[in-house]
Amino acid sequence: MTPLFASGHGAQFVLGKVTPLKDGRVRVELTADYGENPMIESAEEAREALSGLMRWGNARDNDEITFEDLPEVRFEQRTQLDPTIPLPTAEEPSGAEHQLLTGIWEWKPEGDQVRFQMSKGTPLDVLLWTAPSAPSQASLRWVIMIAGDASPVIQLEPERPNGFAVGWAVVSGVTLIGLVSWRMRRVRQGPS
């Protein structure tokens, strides 16, 4: 028999949010709801599961991607789902609290494209999406990944030169050229 009413909010998925940052860096947040996920029973199990769940690789045109471990992780306890999650949460009671553990990785990859790969053999699935403000929104809105899957390519923002640093370098260069020219003129004129 099937129940007359069933409601869920995706607790069986690990939630994966990718945020391309303005300086060419990328932030990945993987969140496990250990209070509702039948495969994760505690915060410690969530920490262990998130640590080895996913790998990353530089996505270049036709090169084979070598996936590497994510850099060092920072964990946070949370009670609210990310508001950008691409799942309907309207059925959830307002202010509903969850038992969430979020692993946060942030680094600057080589190049301007990345892909992610699920660990082979993991029983967990990941709902992966890019932050709505990300420039790569068109390339990856959301995808559900299972063991061994690789994500579509995610475009990162190119690093922009710091305007202040560029201005300072130009002013310094012009000043240096001026001083060298002045000194050379004084040497040619001889002592006065």
Short mmCIF file of N, CA, C and O in Angstrom, two decimals, residues 51-140:
data_model
loop_
_atom_site.label_atom_id
_atom_site.label_comp_id
_atom_site.label_asym_id
_atom_site.label_seq_id
_atom_site.Cartn_x
_atom_site.Cartn_y
_atom_site.Cartn_z
N SER A 51 33.73 14.39 3.43
CA SER A 51 35.17 14.55 3.19
C SER A 51 35.65 13.83 1.94
O SER A 51 36.53 14.33 1.24
N GLY A 52 35.11 12.68 1.63
CA GLY A 52 35.60 11.93 0.48
C GLY A 52 34.58 11.75 -0.62
O GLY A 52 34.73 10.87 -1.47
N LEU A 53 33.56 12.57 -0.64
CA LEU A 53 32.45 12.38 -1.56
C LEU A 53 32.73 12.81 -2.99
O LEU A 53 32.25 12.21 -3.94
N MET A 54 33.54 13.84 -3.16
CA MET A 54 33.68 14.44 -4.48
C MET A 54 35.12 14.84 -4.74
O MET A 54 35.87 15.15 -3.83
N ARG A 55 35.50 14.84 -6.01
CA ARG A 55 36.82 15.29 -6.47
C ARG A 55 36.61 16.36 -7.53
O ARG A 55 35.52 16.52 -8.04
N TRP A 56 37.67 17.08 -7.86
CA TRP A 56 37.56 18.14 -8.87
C TRP A 56 38.67 18.01 -9.89
O TRP A 56 39.69 17.39 -9.65
N GLY A 57 38.45 18.61 -11.05
CA GLY A 57 39.47 18.61 -12.10
C GLY A 57 39.33 19.83 -12.98
O GLY A 57 38.25 20.40 -13.12
N ASN A 58 40.45 20.25 -13.56
CA ASN A 58 40.43 21.34 -14.53
C ASN A 58 39.82 20.82 -15.82
O ASN A 58 40.20 19.75 -16.30
N ALA A 59 38.88 21.56 -16.36
CA ALA A 59 38.23 21.15 -17.60
C ALA A 59 38.84 21.95 -18.73
O ALA A 59 38.61 23.15 -18.84
N ARG A 60 39.63 21.30 -19.56
CA ARG A 60 40.21 21.95 -20.72
C ARG A 60 39.57 21.36 -21.96
O ARG A 60 38.96 20.31 -21.90
N ASP A 61 39.74 22.01 -23.08
CA ASP A 61 39.01 21.66 -24.30
C ASP A 61 38.85 20.16 -24.51
O ASP A 61 37.82 19.60 -24.22
N ASN A 62 39.84 19.47 -25.04
CA ASN A 62 39.68 18.04 -25.29
C ASN A 62 40.66 17.21 -24.47
O ASN A 62 40.86 16.05 -24.76
N ASP A 63 41.27 17.84 -23.48
CA ASP A 63 42.21 17.10 -22.64
C ASP A 63 41.48 16.14 -21.72
O ASP A 63 40.35 16.39 -21.33
N GLU A 64 42.15 15.07 -21.38
CA GLU A 64 41.58 14.15 -20.39
C GLU A 64 41.72 14.82 -19.02
O GLU A 64 42.77 15.38 -18.69
N ILE A 65 40.68 14.76 -18.24
CA ILE A 65 40.69 15.43 -16.94
C ILE A 65 41.26 14.49 -15.89
O ILE A 65 40.86 13.33 -15.79
N THR A 66 42.20 15.00 -15.12
CA THR A 66 42.72 14.28 -13.97
C THR A 66 42.05 14.86 -12.75
O THR A 66 42.21 16.04 -12.45
N PHE A 67 41.27 14.07 -12.07
CA PHE A 67 40.55 14.56 -10.90
C PHE A 67 41.43 14.45 -9.67
O PHE A 67 42.16 13.49 -9.49
N GLU A 68 41.37 15.48 -8.83
CA GLU A 68 42.16 15.57 -7.60
C GLU A 68 41.24 15.72 -6.41
O GLU A 68 40.10 16.14 -6.54
N ASP A 69 41.79 15.43 -5.22
CA ASP A 69 41.01 15.65 -4.00
C ASP A 69 40.73 17.13 -3.83
O ASP A 69 41.53 17.98 -4.25
N LEU A 70 39.60 17.45 -3.22
CA LEU A 70 39.31 18.84 -2.90
C LEU A 70 40.32 19.32 -1.86
O LEU A 70 40.87 18.52 -1.10
N PRO A 71 40.60 20.63 -1.82
CA PRO A 71 41.54 21.13 -0.81
C PRO A 71 40.99 20.96 0.60
O PRO A 71 39.94 20.36 0.80
N GLU A 72 41.67 21.53 1.57
CA GLU A 72 41.25 21.39 2.98
C GLU A 72 39.85 21.94 3.20
O GLU A 72 39.47 22.96 2.64
N VAL A 73 39.09 21.24 4.02
CA VAL A 73 37.68 21.57 4.25
C VAL A 73 37.50 22.29 5.58
O VAL A 73 38.25 22.10 6.52
N ARG A 74 36.48 23.12 5.62
CA ARG A 74 36.02 23.75 6.87
C ARG A 74 34.56 23.34 7.04
O ARG A 74 33.78 23.41 6.11
N PHE A 75 34.18 22.87 8.24
CA PHE A 75 32.82 22.41 8.49
C PHE A 75 32.03 23.43 9.29
O PHE A 75 32.58 24.12 10.15
N GLU A 76 30.72 23.52 8.98
CA GLU A 76 29.80 24.39 9.72
C GLU A 76 28.53 23.60 10.02
O GLU A 76 28.04 22.88 9.16
N GLN A 77 27.99 23.80 11.22
CA GLN A 77 26.67 23.26 11.56
C GLN A 77 25.64 24.30 11.12
O GLN A 77 25.83 25.49 11.35
N ARG A 78 24.57 23.88 10.48
CA ARG A 78 23.51 24.78 10.05
C ARG A 78 22.16 24.17 10.40
O ARG A 78 22.04 22.96 10.60
N THR A 79 21.14 25.02 10.43
CA THR A 79 19.79 24.54 10.72
C THR A 79 18.81 24.89 9.61
O THR A 79 17.68 24.42 9.62
N GLN A 80 19.23 25.72 8.64
CA GLN A 80 18.36 26.14 7.55
C GLN A 80 18.94 25.70 6.21
O GLN A 80 20.16 25.77 6.01
N LEU A 81 18.07 25.29 5.31
CA LEU A 81 18.50 24.95 3.96
C LEU A 81 18.94 26.20 3.22
O LEU A 81 18.43 27.29 3.47
N ASP A 82 19.87 26.04 2.30
CA ASP A 82 20.33 27.16 1.47
C ASP A 82 19.14 27.70 0.69
O ASP A 82 18.42 26.93 0.05
N PRO A 83 18.91 29.00 0.69
CA PRO A 83 17.75 29.56 -0.03
C PRO A 83 17.84 29.43 -1.55
O PRO A 83 16.84 29.56 -2.24
N THR A 84 19.04 29.13 -2.08
CA THR A 84 19.18 29.02 -3.54
C THR A 84 18.97 27.60 -4.04
O THR A 84 19.10 27.35 -5.24
N ILE A 85 18.63 26.66 -3.14
CA ILE A 85 18.46 25.26 -3.53
C ILE A 85 17.41 25.14 -4.65
O ILE A 85 16.36 25.76 -4.57
N PRO A 86 17.69 24.39 -5.69
CA PRO A 86 16.74 24.28 -6.80
C PRO A 86 15.66 23.22 -6.57
O PRO A 86 15.30 22.48 -7.47
N LEU A 87 15.16 23.14 -5.35
CA LEU A 87 14.06 22.24 -5.01
C LEU A 87 12.94 23.07 -4.40
O LEU A 87 13.22 24.06 -3.71
N PRO A 88 11.70 22.69 -4.62
CA PRO A 88 10.62 23.43 -3.96
C PRO A 88 10.67 23.18 -2.46
O PRO A 88 10.74 22.04 -2.01
N THR A 89 10.67 24.26 -1.69
CA THR A 89 10.67 24.14 -0.23
C THR A 89 9.43 24.80 0.36
O THR A 89 9.35 24.99 1.56
N ALA A 90 8.45 25.12 -0.50
CA ALA A 90 7.25 25.80 -0.03
C ALA A 90 6.42 24.93 0.91
O ALA A 90 5.70 25.44 1.75
N GLU A 91 6.52 23.59 0.77
CA GLU A 91 5.74 22.68 1.63
C GLU A 91 6.31 22.62 3.04
O GLU A 91 5.66 22.16 3.96
N GLU A 92 7.54 23.08 3.21
CA GLU A 92 8.18 23.03 4.51
C GLU A 92 7.59 24.07 5.45
O GLU A 92 7.34 25.20 5.04
N PRO A 93 7.35 23.74 6.71
CA PRO A 93 6.85 24.74 7.65
C PRO A 93 7.85 25.89 7.78
O PRO A 93 9.05 25.67 7.77
N SER A 94 7.34 27.09 7.88
CA SER A 94 8.20 28.27 8.00
C SER A 94 9.10 28.14 9.22
O SER A 94 8.65 27.82 10.31
N GLY A 95 10.38 28.37 9.01
CA GLY A 95 11.34 28.31 10.12
C GLY A 95 11.71 26.90 10.54
O GLY A 95 12.29 26.72 11.61
N ALA A 96 11.36 25.89 9.73
CA ALA A 96 11.70 24.50 10.08
C ALA A 96 13.21 24.38 10.23
O ALA A 96 13.97 24.90 9.42
N GLU A 97 13.63 23.70 11.28
CA GLU A 97 15.06 23.54 11.53
C GLU A 97 15.51 22.14 11.16
O GLU A 97 14.78 21.17 11.35
N HIS A 98 16.70 22.06 10.63
CA HIS A 98 17.29 20.80 10.20
C HIS A 98 18.59 20.57 10.96
O HIS A 98 19.14 21.50 11.55
N GLN A 99 19.08 19.36 10.89
CA GLN A 99 20.39 19.03 11.43
C GLN A 99 21.32 18.88 10.24
O GLN A 99 21.43 17.81 9.66
N LEU A 100 21.97 19.98 9.89
CA LEU A 100 22.79 20.03 8.68
C LEU A 100 24.27 20.18 9.04
O LEU A 100 24.61 20.93 9.96
N LEU A 101 25.10 19.49 8.30
CA LEU A 101 26.54 19.70 8.38
C LEU A 101 26.99 20.09 6.98
O LEU A 101 26.69 19.39 6.01
N THR A 102 27.69 21.22 6.88
CA THR A 102 28.15 21.71 5.58
C THR A 102 29.67 21.74 5.55
O THR A 102 30.30 22.31 6.45
N GLY A 103 30.24 21.09 4.54
CA GLY A 103 31.68 21.18 4.29
C GLY A 103 31.90 22.26 3.26
O GLY A 103 31.20 22.31 2.24
N ILE A 104 32.85 23.16 3.52
CA ILE A 104 33.11 24.29 2.62
C ILE A 104 34.56 24.21 2.15
O ILE A 104 35.48 24.19 2.97
N TRP A 105 34.73 24.18 0.84
CA TRP A 105 36.05 24.19 0.23
C TRP A 105 36.14 25.45 -0.63
O TRP A 105 35.21 25.78 -1.35
N GLU A 106 37.28 26.12 -0.58
CA GLU A 106 37.48 27.30 -1.42
C GLU A 106 38.93 27.31 -1.89
O GLU A 106 39.85 27.15 -1.10
N TRP A 107 39.12 27.48 -3.20
CA TRP A 107 40.47 27.47 -3.76
C TRP A 107 40.45 28.13 -5.13
O TRP A 107 39.40 28.43 -5.68
N LYS A 108 41.65 28.34 -5.66
CA LYS A 108 41.80 28.94 -6.98
C LYS A 108 42.37 27.88 -7.92
O LYS A 108 43.56 27.58 -7.89
N PRO A 109 41.52 27.31 -8.78
CA PRO A 109 42.03 26.30 -9.71
C PRO A 109 42.81 26.94 -10.86
O PRO A 109 42.64 28.12 -11.15
N GLU A 110 43.65 26.15 -11.48
CA GLU A 110 44.30 26.60 -12.72
C GLU A 110 43.23 26.66 -13.80
O GLU A 110 42.36 25.81 -13.85
N GLY A 111 43.29 27.63 -14.66
CA GLY A 111 42.32 27.72 -15.76
C GLY A 111 41.02 28.34 -15.31
O GLY A 111 40.86 28.80 -14.19
N ASP A 112 40.06 28.32 -16.23
CA ASP A 112 38.79 29.00 -15.96
C ASP A 112 37.58 28.08 -16.07
O ASP A 112 36.46 28.54 -16.19
N GLN A 113 37.82 26.76 -16.02
CA GLN A 113 36.72 25.80 -16.05
C GLN A 113 37.03 24.66 -15.09
O GLN A 113 38.18 24.24 -14.98
N VAL A 114 35.99 24.17 -14.41
CA VAL A 114 36.17 23.01 -13.53
C VAL A 114 35.04 22.02 -13.76
O VAL A 114 33.98 22.37 -14.28
N ARG A 115 35.31 20.79 -13.37
CA ARG A 115 34.29 19.73 -13.33
C ARG A 115 34.45 19.02 -12.00
O ARG A 115 35.53 19.03 -11.41
N PHE A 116 33.39 18.37 -11.59
CA PHE A 116 33.43 17.61 -10.35
C PHE A 116 33.04 16.17 -10.65
O PHE A 116 32.27 15.90 -11.56
N GLN A 117 33.61 15.26 -9.87
CA GLN A 117 33.33 13.83 -10.04
C GLN A 117 32.99 13.23 -8.70
O GLN A 117 33.67 13.49 -7.70
N MET A 118 31.94 12.43 -8.70
CA MET A 118 31.55 11.69 -7.50
C MET A 118 32.52 10.54 -7.28
O MET A 118 33.00 9.94 -8.24
N SER A 119 32.77 10.22 -6.03
CA SER A 119 33.61 9.06 -5.71
C SER A 119 32.88 7.80 -6.18
O SER A 119 31.66 7.70 -6.08
N LYS A 120 33.67 6.87 -6.69
CA LYS A 120 33.09 5.60 -7.13
C LYS A 120 32.67 4.80 -5.90
O LYS A 120 33.36 4.78 -4.90
N GLY A 121 31.52 4.16 -5.97
CA GLY A 121 31.07 3.30 -4.90
C GLY A 121 30.33 3.99 -3.77
O GLY A 121 29.88 3.32 -2.84
N THR A 122 30.19 5.32 -3.82
CA THR A 122 29.45 5.98 -2.74
C THR A 122 27.96 5.70 -2.88
O THR A 122 27.43 5.72 -3.98
N PRO A 123 27.27 5.45 -1.77
CA PRO A 123 25.82 5.24 -1.86
C PRO A 123 25.04 6.56 -1.88
O PRO A 123 23.84 6.57 -2.07
N LEU A 124 25.75 7.68 -1.67
CA LEU A 124 25.08 8.97 -1.60
C LEU A 124 24.98 9.62 -2.97
O LEU A 124 25.86 9.47 -3.81
N ASP A 125 23.90 10.34 -3.20
CA ASP A 125 23.70 11.12 -4.41
C ASP A 125 23.87 12.59 -4.06
O ASP A 125 23.63 12.99 -2.92
N VAL A 126 24.27 13.39 -5.04
CA VAL A 126 24.46 14.82 -4.81
C VAL A 126 23.59 15.61 -5.79
O VAL A 126 23.60 15.34 -6.99
N LEU A 127 22.84 16.55 -5.26
CA LEU A 127 22.14 17.53 -6.08
C LEU A 127 23.09 18.71 -6.18
O LEU A 127 23.33 19.42 -5.20
N LEU A 128 23.70 18.91 -7.35
CA LEU A 128 24.72 19.93 -7.56
C LEU A 128 24.15 21.07 -8.37
O LEU A 128 23.52 20.84 -9.41
N TRP A 129 24.37 22.30 -7.91
CA TRP A 129 23.91 23.47 -8.66
C TRP A 129 24.88 24.62 -8.50
O TRP A 129 25.71 24.62 -7.60
N THR A 130 24.81 25.58 -9.41
CA THR A 130 25.61 26.79 -9.29
C THR A 130 24.76 27.87 -8.65
O THR A 130 23.55 27.89 -8.80
N ALA A 131 25.42 28.75 -7.92
CA ALA A 131 24.73 29.86 -7.28
C ALA A 131 24.05 30.70 -8.36
O ALA A 131 24.60 30.88 -9.44
N PRO A 132 22.85 31.22 -8.11
CA PRO A 132 22.11 31.97 -9.13
C PRO A 132 22.86 33.17 -9.70
O PRO A 132 22.67 33.51 -10.84
N SER A 133 23.71 33.79 -8.92
CA SER A 133 24.43 34.96 -9.42
C SER A 133 25.67 34.60 -10.21
O SER A 133 26.37 35.46 -10.72
N ALA A 134 25.97 33.31 -10.32
CA ALA A 134 27.18 32.87 -10.99
C ALA A 134 27.07 33.07 -12.49
O ALA A 134 26.02 32.87 -13.08
N PRO A 135 28.18 33.44 -13.15
CA PRO A 135 28.16 33.62 -14.59
C PRO A 135 27.96 32.31 -15.33
O PRO A 135 27.55 32.29 -16.47
N SER A 136 28.21 31.18 -14.67
CA SER A 136 28.09 29.88 -15.32
C SER A 136 26.69 29.31 -15.22
O SER A 136 26.47 28.16 -15.54
N GLN A 137 25.75 30.11 -14.79
CA GLN A 137 24.38 29.62 -14.55
C GLN A 137 23.82 28.90 -15.78
O GLN A 137 23.15 27.90 -15.66
N ALA A 138 24.13 29.40 -16.97
CA ALA A 138 23.61 28.77 -18.17
C ALA A 138 24.25 27.40 -18.41
O ALA A 138 23.62 26.52 -18.95
N SER A 139 25.51 27.20 -17.99
CA SER A 139 26.19 25.94 -18.26
C SER A 139 25.80 24.84 -17.28
O SER A 139 25.88 23.69 -17.60
N LEU A 140 25.42 25.19 -16.06
CA LEU A 140 24.99 24.19 -15.10
C LEU A 140 23.96 24.82 -14.18
O LEU A 140 24.30 25.59 -13.30
#
